[in-house]
Structure formats: structure tokens, C-alpha cells
PDB file of C-alpha atoms in Angstrom:
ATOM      1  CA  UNK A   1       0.000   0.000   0.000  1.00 60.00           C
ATOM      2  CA  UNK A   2       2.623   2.472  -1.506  1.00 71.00           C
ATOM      3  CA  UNK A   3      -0.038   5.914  -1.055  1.00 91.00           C
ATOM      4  CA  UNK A   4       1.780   8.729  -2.759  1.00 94.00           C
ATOM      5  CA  UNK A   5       5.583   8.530  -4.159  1.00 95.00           C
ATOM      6  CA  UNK A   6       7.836  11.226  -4.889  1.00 96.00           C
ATOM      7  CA  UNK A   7      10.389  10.834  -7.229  1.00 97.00           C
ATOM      8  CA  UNK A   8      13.383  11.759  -6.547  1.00 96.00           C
ATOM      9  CA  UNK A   9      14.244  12.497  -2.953  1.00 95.00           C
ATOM     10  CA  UNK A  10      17.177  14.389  -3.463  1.00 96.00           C
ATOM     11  CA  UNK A  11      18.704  16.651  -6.389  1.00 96.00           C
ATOM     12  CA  UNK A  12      20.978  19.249  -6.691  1.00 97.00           C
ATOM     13  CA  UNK A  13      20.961  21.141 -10.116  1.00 96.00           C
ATOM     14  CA  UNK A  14      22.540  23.932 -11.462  1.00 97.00           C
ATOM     15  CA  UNK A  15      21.165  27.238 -12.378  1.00 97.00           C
ATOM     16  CA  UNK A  16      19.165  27.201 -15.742  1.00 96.00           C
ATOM     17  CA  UNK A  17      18.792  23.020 -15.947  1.00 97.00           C
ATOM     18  CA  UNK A  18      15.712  21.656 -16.064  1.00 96.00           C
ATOM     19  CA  UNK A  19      14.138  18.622 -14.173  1.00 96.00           C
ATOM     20  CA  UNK A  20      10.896  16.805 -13.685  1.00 97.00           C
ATOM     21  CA  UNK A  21       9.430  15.735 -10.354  1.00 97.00           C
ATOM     22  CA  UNK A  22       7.182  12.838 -10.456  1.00 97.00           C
ATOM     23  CA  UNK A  23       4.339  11.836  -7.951  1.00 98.00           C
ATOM     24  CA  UNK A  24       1.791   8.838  -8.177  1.00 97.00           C
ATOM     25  CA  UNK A  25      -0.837   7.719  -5.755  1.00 97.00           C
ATOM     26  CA  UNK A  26      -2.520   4.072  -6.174  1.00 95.00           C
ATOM     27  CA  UNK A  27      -5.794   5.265  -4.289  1.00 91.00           C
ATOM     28  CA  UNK A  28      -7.740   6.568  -7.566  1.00 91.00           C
ATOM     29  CA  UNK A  29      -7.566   9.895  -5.991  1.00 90.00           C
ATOM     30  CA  UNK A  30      -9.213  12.306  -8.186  1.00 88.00           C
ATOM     31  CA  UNK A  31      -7.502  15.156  -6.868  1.00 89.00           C
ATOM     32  CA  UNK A  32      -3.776  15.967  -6.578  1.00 92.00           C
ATOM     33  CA  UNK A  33      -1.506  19.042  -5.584  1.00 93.00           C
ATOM     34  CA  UNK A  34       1.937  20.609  -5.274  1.00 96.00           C
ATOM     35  CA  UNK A  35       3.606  22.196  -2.625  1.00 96.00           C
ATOM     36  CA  UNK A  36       6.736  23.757  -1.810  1.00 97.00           C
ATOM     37  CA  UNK A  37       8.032  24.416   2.146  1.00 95.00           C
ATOM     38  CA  UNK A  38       9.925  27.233   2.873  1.00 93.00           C
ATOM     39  CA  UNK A  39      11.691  27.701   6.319  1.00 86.00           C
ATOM     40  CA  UNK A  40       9.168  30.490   7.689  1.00 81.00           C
ATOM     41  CA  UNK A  41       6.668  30.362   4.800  1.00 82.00           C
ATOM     42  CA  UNK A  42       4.950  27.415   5.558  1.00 85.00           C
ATOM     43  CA  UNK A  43       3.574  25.072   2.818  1.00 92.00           C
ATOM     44  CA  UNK A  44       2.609  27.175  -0.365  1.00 93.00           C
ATOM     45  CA  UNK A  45       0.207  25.887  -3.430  1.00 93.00           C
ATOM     46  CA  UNK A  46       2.144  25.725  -6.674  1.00 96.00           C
ATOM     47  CA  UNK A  47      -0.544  23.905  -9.062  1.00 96.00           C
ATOM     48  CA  UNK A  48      -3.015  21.341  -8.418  1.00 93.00           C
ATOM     49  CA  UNK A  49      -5.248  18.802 -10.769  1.00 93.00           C
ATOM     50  CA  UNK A  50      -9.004  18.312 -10.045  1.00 88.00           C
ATOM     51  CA  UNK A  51      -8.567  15.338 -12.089  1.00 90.00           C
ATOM     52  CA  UNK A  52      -7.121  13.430 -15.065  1.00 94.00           C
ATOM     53  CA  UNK A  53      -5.892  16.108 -17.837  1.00 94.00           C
ATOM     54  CA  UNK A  54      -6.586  19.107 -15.393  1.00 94.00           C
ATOM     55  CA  UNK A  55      -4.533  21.284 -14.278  1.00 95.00           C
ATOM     56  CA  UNK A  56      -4.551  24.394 -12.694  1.00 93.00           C
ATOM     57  CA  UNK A  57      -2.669  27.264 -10.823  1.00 94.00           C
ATOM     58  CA  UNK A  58      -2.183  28.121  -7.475  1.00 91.00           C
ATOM     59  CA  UNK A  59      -0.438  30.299  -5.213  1.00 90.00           C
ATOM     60  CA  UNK A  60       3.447  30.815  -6.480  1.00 95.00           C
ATOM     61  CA  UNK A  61       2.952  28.888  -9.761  1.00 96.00           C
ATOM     62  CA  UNK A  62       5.285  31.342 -11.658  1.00 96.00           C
ATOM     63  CA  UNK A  63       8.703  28.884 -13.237  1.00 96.00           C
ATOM     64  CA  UNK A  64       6.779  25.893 -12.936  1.00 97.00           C
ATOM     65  CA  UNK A  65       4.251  23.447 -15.401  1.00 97.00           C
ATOM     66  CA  UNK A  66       2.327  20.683 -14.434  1.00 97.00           C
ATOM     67  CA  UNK A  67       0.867  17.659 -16.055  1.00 97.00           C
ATOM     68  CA  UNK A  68      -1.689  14.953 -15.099  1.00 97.00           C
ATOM     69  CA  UNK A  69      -1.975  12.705 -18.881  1.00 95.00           C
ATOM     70  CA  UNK A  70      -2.949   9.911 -15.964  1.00 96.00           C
ATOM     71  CA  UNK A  71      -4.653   9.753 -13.477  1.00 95.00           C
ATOM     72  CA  UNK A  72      -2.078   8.349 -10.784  1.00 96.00           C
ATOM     73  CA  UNK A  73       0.734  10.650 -12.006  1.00 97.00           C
ATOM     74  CA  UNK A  74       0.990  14.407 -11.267  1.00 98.00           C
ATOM     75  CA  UNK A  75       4.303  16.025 -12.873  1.00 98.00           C
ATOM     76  CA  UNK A  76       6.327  19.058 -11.795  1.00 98.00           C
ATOM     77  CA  UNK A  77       8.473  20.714 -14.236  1.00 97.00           C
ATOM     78  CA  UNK A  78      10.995  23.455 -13.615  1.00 96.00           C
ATOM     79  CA  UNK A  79      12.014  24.609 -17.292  1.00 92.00           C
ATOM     80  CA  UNK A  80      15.081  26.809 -15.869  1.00 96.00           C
ATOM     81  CA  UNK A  81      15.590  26.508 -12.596  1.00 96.00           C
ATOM     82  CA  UNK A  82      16.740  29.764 -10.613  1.00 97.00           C
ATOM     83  CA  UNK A  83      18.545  29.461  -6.938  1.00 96.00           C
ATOM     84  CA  UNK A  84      14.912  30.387  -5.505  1.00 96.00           C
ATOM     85  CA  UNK A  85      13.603  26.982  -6.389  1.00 97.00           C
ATOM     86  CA  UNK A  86      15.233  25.675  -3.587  1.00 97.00           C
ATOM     87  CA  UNK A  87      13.030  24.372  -1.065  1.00 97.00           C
ATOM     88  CA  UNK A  88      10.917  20.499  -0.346  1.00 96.00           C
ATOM     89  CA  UNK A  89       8.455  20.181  -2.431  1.00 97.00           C
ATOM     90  CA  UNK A  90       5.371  17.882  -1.236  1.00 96.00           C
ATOM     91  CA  UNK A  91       3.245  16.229  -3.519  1.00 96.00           C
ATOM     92  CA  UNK A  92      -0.541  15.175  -2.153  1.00 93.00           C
ATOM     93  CA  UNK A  93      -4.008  13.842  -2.915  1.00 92.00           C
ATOM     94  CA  UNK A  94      -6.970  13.470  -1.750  1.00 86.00           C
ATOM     95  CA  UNK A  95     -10.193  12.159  -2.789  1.00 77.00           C
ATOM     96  CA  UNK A  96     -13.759  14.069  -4.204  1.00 66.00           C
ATOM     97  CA  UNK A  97     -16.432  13.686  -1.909  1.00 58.00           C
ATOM     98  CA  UNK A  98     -19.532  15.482  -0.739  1.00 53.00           C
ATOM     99  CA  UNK A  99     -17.478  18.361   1.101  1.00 55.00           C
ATOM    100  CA  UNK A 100     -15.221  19.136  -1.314  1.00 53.00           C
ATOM    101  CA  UNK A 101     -11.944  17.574   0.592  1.00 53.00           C
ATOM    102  CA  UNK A 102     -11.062  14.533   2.379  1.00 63.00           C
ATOM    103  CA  UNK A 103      -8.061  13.644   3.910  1.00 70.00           C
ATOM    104  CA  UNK A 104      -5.172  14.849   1.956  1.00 80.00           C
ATOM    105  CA  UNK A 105      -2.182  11.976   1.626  1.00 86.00           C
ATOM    106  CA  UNK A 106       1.106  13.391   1.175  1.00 91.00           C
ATOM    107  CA  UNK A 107       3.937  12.221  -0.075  1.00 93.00           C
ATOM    108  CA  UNK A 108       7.348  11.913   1.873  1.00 92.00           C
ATOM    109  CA  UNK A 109       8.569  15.104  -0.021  1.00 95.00           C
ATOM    110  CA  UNK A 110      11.506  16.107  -2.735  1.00 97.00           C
ATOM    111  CA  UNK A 111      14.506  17.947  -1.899  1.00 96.00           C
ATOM    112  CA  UNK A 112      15.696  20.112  -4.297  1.00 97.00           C
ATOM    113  CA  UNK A 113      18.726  22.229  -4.178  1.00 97.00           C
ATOM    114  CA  UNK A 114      19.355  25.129  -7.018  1.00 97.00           C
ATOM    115  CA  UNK A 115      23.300  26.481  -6.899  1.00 96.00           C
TER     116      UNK A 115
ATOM    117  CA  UNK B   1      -7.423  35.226   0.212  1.00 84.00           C
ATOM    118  CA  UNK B   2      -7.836  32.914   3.223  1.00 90.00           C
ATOM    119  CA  UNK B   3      -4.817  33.847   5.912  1.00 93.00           C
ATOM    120  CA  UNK B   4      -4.525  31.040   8.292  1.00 95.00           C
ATOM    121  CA  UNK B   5      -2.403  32.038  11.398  1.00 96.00           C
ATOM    122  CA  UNK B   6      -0.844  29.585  14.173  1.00 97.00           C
ATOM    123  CA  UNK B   7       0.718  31.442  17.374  1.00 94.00           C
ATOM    124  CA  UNK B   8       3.052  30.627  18.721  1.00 93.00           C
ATOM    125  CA  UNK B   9       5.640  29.709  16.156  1.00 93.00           C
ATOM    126  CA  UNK B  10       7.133  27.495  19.021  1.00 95.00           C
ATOM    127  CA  UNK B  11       6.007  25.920  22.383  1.00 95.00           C
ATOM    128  CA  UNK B  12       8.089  24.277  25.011  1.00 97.00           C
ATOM    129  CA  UNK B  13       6.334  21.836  27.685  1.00 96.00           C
ATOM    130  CA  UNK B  14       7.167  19.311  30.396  1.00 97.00           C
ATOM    131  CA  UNK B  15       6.044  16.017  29.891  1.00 97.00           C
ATOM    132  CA  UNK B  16       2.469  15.278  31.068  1.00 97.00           C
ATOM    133  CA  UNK B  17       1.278  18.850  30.492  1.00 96.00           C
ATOM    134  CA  UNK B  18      -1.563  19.524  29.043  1.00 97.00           C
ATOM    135  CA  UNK B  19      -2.278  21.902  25.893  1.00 96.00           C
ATOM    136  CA  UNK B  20      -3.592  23.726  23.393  1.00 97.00           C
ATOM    137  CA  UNK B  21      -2.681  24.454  19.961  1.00 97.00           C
ATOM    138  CA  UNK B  22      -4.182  27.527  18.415  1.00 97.00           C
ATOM    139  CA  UNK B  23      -5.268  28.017  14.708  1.00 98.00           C
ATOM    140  CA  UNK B  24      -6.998  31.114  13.164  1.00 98.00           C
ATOM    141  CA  UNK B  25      -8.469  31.678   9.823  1.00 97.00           C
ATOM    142  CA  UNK B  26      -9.732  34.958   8.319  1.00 95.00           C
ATOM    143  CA  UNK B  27     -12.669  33.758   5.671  1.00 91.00           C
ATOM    144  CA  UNK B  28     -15.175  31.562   7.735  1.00 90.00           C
ATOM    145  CA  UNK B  29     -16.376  29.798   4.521  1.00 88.00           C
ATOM    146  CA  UNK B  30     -14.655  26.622   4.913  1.00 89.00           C
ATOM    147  CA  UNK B  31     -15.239  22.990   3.542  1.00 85.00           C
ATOM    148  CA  UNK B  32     -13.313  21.478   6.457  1.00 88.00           C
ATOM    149  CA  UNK B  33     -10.652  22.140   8.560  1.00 92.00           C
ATOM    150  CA  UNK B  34      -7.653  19.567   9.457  1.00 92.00           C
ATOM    151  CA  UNK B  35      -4.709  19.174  11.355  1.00 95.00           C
ATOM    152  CA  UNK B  36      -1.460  17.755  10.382  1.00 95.00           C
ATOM    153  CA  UNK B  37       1.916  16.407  12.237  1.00 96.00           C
ATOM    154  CA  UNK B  38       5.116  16.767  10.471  1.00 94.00           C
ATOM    155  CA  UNK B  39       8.512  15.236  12.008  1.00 93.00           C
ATOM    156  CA  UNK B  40      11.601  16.627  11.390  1.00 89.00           C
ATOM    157  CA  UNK B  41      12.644  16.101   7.358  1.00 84.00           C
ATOM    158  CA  UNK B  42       9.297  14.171   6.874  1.00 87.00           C
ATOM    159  CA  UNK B  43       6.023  14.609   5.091  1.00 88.00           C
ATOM    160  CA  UNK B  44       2.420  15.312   6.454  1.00 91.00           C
ATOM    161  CA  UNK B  45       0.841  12.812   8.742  1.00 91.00           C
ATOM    162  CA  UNK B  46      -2.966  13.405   9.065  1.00 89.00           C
ATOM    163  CA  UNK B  47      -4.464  13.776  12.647  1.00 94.00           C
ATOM    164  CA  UNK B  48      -7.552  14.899  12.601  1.00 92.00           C
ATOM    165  CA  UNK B  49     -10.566  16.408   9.977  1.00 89.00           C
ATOM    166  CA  UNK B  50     -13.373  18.354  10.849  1.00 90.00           C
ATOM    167  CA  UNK B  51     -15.758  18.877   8.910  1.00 87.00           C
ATOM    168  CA  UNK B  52     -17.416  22.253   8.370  1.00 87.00           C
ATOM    169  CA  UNK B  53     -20.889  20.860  10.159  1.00 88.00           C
ATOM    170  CA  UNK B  54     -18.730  19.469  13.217  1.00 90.00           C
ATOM    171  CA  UNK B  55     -17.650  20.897  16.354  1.00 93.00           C
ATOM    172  CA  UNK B  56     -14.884  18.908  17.688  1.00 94.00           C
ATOM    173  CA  UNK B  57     -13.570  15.235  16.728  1.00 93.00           C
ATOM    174  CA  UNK B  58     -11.503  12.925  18.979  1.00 95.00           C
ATOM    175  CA  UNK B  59      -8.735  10.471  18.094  1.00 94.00           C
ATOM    176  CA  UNK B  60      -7.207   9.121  21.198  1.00 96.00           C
ATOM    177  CA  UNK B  61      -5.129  12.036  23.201  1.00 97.00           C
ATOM    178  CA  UNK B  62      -6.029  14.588  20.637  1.00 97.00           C
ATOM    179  CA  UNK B  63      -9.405  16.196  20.323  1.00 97.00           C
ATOM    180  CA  UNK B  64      -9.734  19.467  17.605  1.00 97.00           C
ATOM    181  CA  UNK B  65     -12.764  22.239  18.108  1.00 97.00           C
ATOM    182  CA  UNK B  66     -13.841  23.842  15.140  1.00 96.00           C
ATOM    183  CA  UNK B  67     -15.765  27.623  15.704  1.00 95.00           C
ATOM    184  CA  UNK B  68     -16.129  28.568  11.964  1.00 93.00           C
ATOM    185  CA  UNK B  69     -18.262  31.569  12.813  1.00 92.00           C
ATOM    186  CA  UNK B  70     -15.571  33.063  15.040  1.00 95.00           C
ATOM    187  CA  UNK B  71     -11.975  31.561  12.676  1.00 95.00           C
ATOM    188  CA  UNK B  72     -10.342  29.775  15.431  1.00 97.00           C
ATOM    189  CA  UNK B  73      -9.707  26.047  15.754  1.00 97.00           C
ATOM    190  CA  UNK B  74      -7.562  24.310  18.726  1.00 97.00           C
ATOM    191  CA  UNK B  75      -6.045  21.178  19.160  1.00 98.00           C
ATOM    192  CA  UNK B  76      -5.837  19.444  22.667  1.00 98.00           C
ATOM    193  CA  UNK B  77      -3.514  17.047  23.300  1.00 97.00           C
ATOM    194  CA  UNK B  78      -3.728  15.532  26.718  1.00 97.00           C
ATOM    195  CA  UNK B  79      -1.243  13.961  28.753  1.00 97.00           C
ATOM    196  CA  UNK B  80       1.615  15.308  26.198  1.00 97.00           C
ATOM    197  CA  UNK B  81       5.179  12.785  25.931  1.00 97.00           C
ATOM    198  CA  UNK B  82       8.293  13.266  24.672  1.00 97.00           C
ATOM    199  CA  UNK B  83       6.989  11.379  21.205  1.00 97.00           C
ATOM    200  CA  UNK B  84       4.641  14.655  20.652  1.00 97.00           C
ATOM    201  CA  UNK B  85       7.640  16.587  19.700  1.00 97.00           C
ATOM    202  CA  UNK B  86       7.112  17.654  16.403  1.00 97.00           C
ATOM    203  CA  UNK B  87       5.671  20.722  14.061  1.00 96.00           C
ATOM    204  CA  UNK B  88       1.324  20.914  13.829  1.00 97.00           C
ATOM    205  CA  UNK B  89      -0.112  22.544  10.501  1.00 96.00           C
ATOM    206  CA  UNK B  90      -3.213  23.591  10.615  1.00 96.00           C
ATOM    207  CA  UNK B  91      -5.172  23.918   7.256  1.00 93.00           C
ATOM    208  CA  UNK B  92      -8.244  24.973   5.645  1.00 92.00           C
ATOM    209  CA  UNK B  93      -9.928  23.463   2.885  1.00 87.00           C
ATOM    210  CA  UNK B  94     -11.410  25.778   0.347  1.00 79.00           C
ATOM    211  CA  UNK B  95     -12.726  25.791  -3.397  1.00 71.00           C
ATOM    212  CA  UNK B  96     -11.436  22.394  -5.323  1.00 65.00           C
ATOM    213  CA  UNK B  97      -9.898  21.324  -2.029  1.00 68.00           C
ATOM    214  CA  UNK B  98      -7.180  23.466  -2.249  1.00 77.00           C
ATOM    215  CA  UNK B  99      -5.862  23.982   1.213  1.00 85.00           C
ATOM    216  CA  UNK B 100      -4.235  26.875   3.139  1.00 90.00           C
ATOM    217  CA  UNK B 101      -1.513  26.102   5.432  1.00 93.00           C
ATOM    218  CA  UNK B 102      -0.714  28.010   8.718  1.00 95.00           C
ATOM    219  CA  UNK B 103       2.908  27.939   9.101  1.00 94.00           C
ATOM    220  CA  UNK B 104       2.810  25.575  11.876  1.00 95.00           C
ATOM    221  CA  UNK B 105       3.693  25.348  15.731  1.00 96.00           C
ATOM    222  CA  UNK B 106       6.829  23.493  16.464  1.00 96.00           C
ATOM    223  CA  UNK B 107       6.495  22.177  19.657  1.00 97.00           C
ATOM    224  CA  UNK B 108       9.164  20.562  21.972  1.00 97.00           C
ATOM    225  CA  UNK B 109       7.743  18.432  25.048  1.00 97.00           C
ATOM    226  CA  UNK B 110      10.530  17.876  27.665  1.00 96.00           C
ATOM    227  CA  UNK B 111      11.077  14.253  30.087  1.00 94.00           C
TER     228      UNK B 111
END
């Protein structure tokens, strides 16, 4: 019962690379965000997917894309990544009911250092 | 835009104390309200939901309030032990689910 994975962990790039974070979720969650945690910020809303081929934006969603082409894979892109991309980055779902939430599962969170 | 606020940034307690987390939120129209535990370099682990209907829910030590009409929220936890230690988001669930995140009360309990 894997819940949500985040692929990688860890990663250090360099200023102006590109990379692609990866999360999937085996509970047929219809919906599924991004987040990024910054010491003192708390947990932000970078783009989130009410379901599969959905996306949409959210708080800081400026140097990021997203896609959802299935439904157990959300995908962060960072086209050109600048040294204040640096944070964890959380990936979560959660399923639709009646209330509009339910429990959110997140994932264990990415790590990703910009030099 | 819903502002969720959690003071004190960081509380300090002796074991077997009991407290009281505070959350406030500044739009009242809410979906649900929940609380999260986050250890050191880990993710999000769930503790409680309430809905927007409920007043309070219970899981073992922990019990939540919800007063929508006023923005506040607390979490109890009685009896607190050294395994408590860790950093409580509260969050508010809006339009589409999206939630807002207070930025959390990292809180120490000493043996």
C-alpha cells in the first residue's frame, strides 16, 4: 500500500537546468496538488489537478508546469531553474467527496537544491 | 485570500502537560478544517478532519474544536510525551480542495 511517491528524494541542479518531479498515488484519488516548504513560509500551493488532464494554478505557480496525462501521475516541471527553487516540495491527494476535501495523503517530499 | 495564522511559532512543555494548539483563519467559509503532524525532514501525517458541520472530533489524546463563525480552531492534546515533539499545521480546505496552510507550531515536550 505504496499511497503517494515522490520521485526523486534528493537533487541538486545547477542554475538554468531543467528537471521533472514525479508523484503517483494508487488510491484513484481524483484530486492531486503541489507544494513547496519554505523555512518560515509554511507550505505554499504551486498547481493542483481536479482530475485526469486538469490542471490548474495556485499560489506561487510562476517557473513551474504541471501535467496529469494519468490519473495516478501528477508532474512538476521546472524549465530553468533559478537558486529560488530551492526548497521540499510535497506532492498530495486526496479524494472528491460530498465536502469538497477529504483527507489529503502526502507524499514523503523532494529535496531540491538550485546552486 | 484565506490567511490562516498559528501562534506561537514554538512551544516548550514538560512532559504530562496539558495543551492547546491555536489556529486562526480569516474567511469563515470553509469545507473542512484539518490538522497535520510533520517530524523533522518528513512529510504530512494526518491527525484529525473536521468537517465544516462538526464541532470537535476525537482520536485518542487529541481532540480538535472547530468555531467557523468566530476563525479559530484548537487542538488538545492531553497527557503530552516526549513522542509529541514535532511541528502541527493547521489547514483549511477551500474551493477544489485546495488547502491553506498556517505555518505551523513546532512544539518541543521535555522528560
Amino acid at each position: 500500500n505504496a499511497g503517494v511517491t515522490q520521485t526523486p528524494k534528493f537533487r541538486v541542479l545547477k542554475t538554468g537546468q531543467s528537471m521533472t518531479l514525479l508523484c503517483a498515488q494508487d488510491m484513484n484519488h481524483e484530486y492531486m496538488y503541489w507544494y513547496r516548504q519554505d523555512p518560515g513560509m509554511g507550505l505554499r500551493l504551486i498547481h493542483y489537478s481536479v482530475g485526469e488532464g486538469t490542471t490548474a494554478k495556485g499560489e506561487v505557480p510562476d517557473g513551474y508546469n504541471v501535467s496529469r496525462l494519468k490519473k495516478q501521475n501528477f508532474l512538476l516541471g521546472l524549465e530553468s531553474a533559478a537558486p529560488s527553487q530551492t526548497s521540499v516540495y510535497f506532492c498530495a491527494s486526496a479524494r472528491q467527496d460530498f465536502s469538497g476535501a477529504n483527507v489529503l495523503t502526502f507524499g514523503a517530499g523532494s529535496r531540491l537544491t538550485v546552486l | 485570500k484565506q490567511e490562516v495564522t498559528q501562534i506561537p511559532a514554538a512551544l516548550s512543555v514538560p512532559e504530562g502537560e496539558n495543551l492547546v494548539l491555536n489556529c486562526s483563519f480569516t474567511d469563515s467559509a470553509i469545507y473542512n478544517l484539518q490538522w497535520f503532524r510533520q517530524d523533522p525532514g518528513k512529510g504530512l501525517t494526518s491527525l484529525l478532519l473536521i468537517q465544516s458541520s462538526q464541532r470537535e472530533q476525537t482520536s485518542g489524546r487529541l481532540n480538535a474544536s472547530l468555531d467557523k463563525s468566530s476563525g479559530r480552531s484548537t487542538l488538545y492534546i492531553a497527557a503530552s510525551q516526549p513522542g509529541d515533539s514535532a511541528t502541527y499545521l493547521c489547514a483549511v480546505s477551500g474551493a477544489n480542495s485546495k488547502l491553506t496552510f498556517g505555518k505551523g507550531i513546532t512544539l518541543s515536550v521535555r522528560p
